[in-house]
Short mmCIF file of C-alpha atoms in Angstrom, two decimals:
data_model
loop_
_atom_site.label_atom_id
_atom_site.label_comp_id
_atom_site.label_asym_id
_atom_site.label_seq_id
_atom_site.Cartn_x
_atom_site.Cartn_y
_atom_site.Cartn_z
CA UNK A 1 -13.70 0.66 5.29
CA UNK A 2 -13.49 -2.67 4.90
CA UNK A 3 -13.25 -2.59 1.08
CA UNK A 4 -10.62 -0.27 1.16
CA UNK A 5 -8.79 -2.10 3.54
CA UNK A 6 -8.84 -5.54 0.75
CA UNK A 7 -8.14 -2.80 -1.71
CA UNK A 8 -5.07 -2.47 -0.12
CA UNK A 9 -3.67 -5.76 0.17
CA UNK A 10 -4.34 -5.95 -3.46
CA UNK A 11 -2.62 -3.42 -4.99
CA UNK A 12 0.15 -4.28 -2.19
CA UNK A 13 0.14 -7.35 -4.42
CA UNK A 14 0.03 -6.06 -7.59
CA UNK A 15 2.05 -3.42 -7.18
CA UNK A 16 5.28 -5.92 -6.39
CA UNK A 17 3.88 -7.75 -9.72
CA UNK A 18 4.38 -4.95 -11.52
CA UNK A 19 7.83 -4.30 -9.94
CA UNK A 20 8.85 -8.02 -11.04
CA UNK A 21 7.58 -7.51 -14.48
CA UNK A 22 9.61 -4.41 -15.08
CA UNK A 23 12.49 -5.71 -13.48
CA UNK A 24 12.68 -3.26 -10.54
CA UNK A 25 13.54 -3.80 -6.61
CA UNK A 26 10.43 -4.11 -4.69
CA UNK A 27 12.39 -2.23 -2.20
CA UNK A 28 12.20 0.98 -5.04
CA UNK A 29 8.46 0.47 -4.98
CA UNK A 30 7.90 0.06 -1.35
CA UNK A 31 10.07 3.54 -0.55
CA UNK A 32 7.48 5.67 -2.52
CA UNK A 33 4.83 3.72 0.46
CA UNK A 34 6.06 5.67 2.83
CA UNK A 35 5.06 8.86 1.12
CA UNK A 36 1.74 7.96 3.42
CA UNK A 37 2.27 10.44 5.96
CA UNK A 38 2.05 13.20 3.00
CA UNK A 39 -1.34 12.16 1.71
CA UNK A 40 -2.45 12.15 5.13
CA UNK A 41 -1.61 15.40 6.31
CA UNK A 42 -2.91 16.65 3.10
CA UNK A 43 -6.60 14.54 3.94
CA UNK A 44 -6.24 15.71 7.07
CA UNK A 45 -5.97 19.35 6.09
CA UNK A 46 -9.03 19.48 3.55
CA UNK A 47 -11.82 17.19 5.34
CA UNK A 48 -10.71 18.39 8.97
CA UNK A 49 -8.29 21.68 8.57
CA UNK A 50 -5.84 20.15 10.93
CA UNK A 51 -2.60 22.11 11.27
CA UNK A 52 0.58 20.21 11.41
CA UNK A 53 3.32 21.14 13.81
CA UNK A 54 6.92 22.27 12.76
CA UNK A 55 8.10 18.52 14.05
CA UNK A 56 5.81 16.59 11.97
CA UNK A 57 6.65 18.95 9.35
CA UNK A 58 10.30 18.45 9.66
CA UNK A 59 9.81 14.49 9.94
CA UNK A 60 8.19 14.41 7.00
CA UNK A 61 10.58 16.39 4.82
CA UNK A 62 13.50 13.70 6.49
CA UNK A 63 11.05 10.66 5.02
CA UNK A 64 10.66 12.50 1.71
CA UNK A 65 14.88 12.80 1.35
CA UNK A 66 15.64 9.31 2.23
CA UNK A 67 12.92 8.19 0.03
CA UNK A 68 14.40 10.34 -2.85
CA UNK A 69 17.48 8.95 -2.26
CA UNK A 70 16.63 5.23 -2.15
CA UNK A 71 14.46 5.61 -4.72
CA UNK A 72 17.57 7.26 -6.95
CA UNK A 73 20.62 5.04 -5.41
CA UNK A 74 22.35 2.38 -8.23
CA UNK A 75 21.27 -0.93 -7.31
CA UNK A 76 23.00 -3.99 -9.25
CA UNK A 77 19.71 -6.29 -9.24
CA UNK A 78 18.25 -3.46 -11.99
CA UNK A 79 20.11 -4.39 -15.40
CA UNK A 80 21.60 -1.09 -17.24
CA UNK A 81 19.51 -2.62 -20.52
CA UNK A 82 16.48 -3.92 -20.36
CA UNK A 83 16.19 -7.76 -20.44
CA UNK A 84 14.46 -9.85 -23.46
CA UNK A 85 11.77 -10.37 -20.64
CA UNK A 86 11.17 -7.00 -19.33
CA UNK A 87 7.48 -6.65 -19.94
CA UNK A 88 6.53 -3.18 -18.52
CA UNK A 89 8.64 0.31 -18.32
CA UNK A 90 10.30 1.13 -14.91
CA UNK A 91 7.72 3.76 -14.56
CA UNK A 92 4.69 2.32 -14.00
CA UNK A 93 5.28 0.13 -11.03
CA UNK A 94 7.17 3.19 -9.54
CA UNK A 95 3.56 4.91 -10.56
CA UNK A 96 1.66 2.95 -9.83
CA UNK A 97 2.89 2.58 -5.68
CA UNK A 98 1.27 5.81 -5.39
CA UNK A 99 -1.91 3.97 -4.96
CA UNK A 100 -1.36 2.50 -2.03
CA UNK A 101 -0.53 5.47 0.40
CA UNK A 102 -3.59 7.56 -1.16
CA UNK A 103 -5.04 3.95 -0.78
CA UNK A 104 -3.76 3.97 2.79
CA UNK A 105 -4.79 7.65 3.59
CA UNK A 106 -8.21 7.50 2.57
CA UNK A 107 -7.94 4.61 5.10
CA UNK A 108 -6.61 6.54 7.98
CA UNK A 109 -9.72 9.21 7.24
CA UNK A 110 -12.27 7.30 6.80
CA UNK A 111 -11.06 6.03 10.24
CA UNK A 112 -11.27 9.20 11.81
CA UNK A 113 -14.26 10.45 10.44
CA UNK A 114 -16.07 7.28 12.08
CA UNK A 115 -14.77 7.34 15.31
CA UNK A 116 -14.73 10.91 15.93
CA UNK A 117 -17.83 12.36 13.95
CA UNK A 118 -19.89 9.23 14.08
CA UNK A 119 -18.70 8.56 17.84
CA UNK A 120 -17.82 4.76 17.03
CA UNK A 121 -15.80 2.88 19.64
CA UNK A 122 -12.53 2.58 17.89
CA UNK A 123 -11.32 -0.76 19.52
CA UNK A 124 -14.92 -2.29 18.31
CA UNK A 125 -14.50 -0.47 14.64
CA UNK A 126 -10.87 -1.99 14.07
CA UNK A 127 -11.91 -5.87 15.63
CA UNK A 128 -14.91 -5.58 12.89
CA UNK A 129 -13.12 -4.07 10.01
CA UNK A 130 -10.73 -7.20 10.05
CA UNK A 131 -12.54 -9.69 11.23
CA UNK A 132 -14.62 -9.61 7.94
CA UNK A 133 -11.50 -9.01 5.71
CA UNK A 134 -9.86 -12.05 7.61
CA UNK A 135 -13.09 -14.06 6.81
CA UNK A 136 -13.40 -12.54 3.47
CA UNK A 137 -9.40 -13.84 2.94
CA UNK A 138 -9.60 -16.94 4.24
CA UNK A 139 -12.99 -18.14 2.24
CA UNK A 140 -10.90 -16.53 -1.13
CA UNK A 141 -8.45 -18.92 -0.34
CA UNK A 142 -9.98 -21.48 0.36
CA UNK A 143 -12.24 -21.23 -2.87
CA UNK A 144 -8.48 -20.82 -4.63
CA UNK A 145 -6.92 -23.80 -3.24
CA UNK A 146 -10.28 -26.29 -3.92
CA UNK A 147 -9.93 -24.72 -7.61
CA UNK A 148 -5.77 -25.26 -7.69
CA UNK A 149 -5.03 -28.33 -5.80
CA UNK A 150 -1.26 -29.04 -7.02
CA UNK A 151 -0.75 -25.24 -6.00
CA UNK A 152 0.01 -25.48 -2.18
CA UNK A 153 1.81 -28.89 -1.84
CA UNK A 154 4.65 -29.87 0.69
CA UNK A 155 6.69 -32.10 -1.43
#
């Protein structure tokens, strides 16, 4: 779990790279995140053939309209043609986002499968699972900012 939590944060990351190369609003990319819920409910289905209720269902269908039209609405940050430094298509930051919430959801079930199936304490699964990814992140950084010392400065 923990690896798929830091897999996570890193496509987080490179998934608003992508959106700056191609000259898109992060906030297009970060709408198609909140497809989550869908992914879920799907997981959910499949590995544990939970039912949703008619409320979920009808929250979810709200979430997938307003994320249809955010993701469609004019915004004046995108240029009508492409720039001389537009390095990637529109499309594949806006495809590549899906990562995350199937990222996310495979999260959420691995979760569930350990706490419920395995009988793990959930309070002492969630303390673990980021206590190593915070030590994991800070020691990465710390390695990064010996290696790049004119990177962080307070000038």
């Amino acid at each position: 779990n923990v690896i798929v939590q830091a897999s996570i944060v890193i496509l987080l990351n490179i998934n608003f790279h992508l959106a700056i190369l191609a000259d898109l609003n992060i906030g297009i990319a970060q709408t198609v995140h909140a497809s989550q819920a869908f992914f879920v409910a799907l997981l959910d289905f499949v590995i544990f053939g939970a039912f949703l209720e008619k409320s979920q269902i009808t929250g979810m269908l709200i979430i997938l309209v307003c994320v249809f039209f955010i993701s469609f609405s004019s915004d004046s940050s995108i240029p009508d043609e492409p720039s001389v430094q537009t390095k990637l298509a529109v499309y594949i930051p806006i495809l590549f986002s899906f990562t995350v919430p199937c990222a996310q959801a495979a999260n959420i079930m691995i979760s569930k499968r350990v706490t419920t199936v395995l009988g793990v304490n959930p309070w002492d699964f969630t303390v673990g699972v980021y206590a190593i990814m915070a030590t994991v992140f800070q020691l990465w950084g710390l390695i990064y900012w010996y290696n790049n010392p004119g990177t962080f400065r307070s000038d």
